[in-house]
Tab-separated table of C-alpha atoms in Angstrom:
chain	number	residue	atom	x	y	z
A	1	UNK	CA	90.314	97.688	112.823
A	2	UNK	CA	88.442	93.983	113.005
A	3	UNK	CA	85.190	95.946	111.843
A	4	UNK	CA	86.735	97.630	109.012
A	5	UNK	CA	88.189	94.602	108.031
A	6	UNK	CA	85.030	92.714	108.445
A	7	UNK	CA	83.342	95.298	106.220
A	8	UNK	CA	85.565	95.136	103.727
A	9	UNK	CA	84.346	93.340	100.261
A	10	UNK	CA	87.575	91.836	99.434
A	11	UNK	CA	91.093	91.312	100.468
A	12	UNK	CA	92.523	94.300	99.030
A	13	UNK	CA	90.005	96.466	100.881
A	14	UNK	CA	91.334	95.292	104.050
A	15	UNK	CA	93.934	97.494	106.224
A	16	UNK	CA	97.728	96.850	105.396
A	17	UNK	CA	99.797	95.732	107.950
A	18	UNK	CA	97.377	95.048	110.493
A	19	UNK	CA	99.354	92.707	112.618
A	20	UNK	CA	102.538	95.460	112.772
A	21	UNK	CA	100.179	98.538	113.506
A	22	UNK	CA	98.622	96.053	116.523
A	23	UNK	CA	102.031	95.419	117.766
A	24	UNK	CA	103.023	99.296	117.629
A	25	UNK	CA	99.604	100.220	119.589
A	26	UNK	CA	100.782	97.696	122.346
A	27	UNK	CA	103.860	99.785	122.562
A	28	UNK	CA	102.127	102.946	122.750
A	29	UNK	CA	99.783	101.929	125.445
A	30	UNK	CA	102.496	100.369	127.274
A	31	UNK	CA	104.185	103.848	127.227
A	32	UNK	CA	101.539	105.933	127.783
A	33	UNK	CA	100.038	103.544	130.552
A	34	UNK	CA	103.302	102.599	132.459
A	35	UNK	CA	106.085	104.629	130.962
A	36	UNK	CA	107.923	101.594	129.297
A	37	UNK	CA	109.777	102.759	126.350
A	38	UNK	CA	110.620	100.107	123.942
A	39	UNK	CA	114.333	99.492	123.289
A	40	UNK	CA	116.103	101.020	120.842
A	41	UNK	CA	116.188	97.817	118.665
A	42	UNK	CA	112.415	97.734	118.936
A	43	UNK	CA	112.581	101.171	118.347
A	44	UNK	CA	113.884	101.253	115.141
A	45	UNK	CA	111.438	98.392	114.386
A	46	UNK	CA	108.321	100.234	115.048
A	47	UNK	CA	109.869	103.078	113.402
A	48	UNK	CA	109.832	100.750	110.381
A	49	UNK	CA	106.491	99.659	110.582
A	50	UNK	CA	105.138	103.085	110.701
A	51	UNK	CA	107.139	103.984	107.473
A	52	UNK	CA	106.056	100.700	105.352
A	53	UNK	CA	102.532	101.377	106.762
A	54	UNK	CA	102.703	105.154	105.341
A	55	UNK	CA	104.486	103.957	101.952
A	56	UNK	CA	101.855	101.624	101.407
A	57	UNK	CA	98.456	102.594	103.148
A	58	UNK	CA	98.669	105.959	100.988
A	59	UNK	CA	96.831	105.037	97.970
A	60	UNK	CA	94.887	102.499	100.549
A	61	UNK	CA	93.405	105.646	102.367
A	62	UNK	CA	93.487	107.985	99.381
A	63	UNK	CA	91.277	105.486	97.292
A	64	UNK	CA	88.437	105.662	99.756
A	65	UNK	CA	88.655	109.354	100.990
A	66	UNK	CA	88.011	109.834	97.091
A	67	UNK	CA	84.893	107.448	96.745
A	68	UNK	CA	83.648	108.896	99.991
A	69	UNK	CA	83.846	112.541	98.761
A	70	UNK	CA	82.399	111.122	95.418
A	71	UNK	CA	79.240	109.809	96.236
């Protein structure tokens, strides 16, 4: 993610969310490395940040799978 961002012309260009989808990968490596599931209050965090991320990286992602395709 710190090269996309570093690519990235301007702020907007740059992933939502980063610090939330760094905190859920932690979790999932912790999981699949060790088998510790997060609680169920972090649980429903993560859950959270996955939605917000979704909500908003949509027209994020969908804005440069079109340039890419239209070049």
């Amino acid at each position: 993610m710190d090269a996309i961002d570093r690519a990235a012309k301007s702020d907007h260009m740059k992933i939502p969310f980063k610090a939330k989808i760094l905190e859920l990968n932690k979790a999932r490596v912790a999981f699949k490395r060790y088998g510790l599931a997060p609680g169920i209050t972090a649980s429903r965090r993560l859950v959270a940040y996955v939605s917000d991320f979704l909500r908003h990286g949509q027209g994020f992602f969908w804005i440069r799978i079109r340039q890419t395709v239209a070049r």
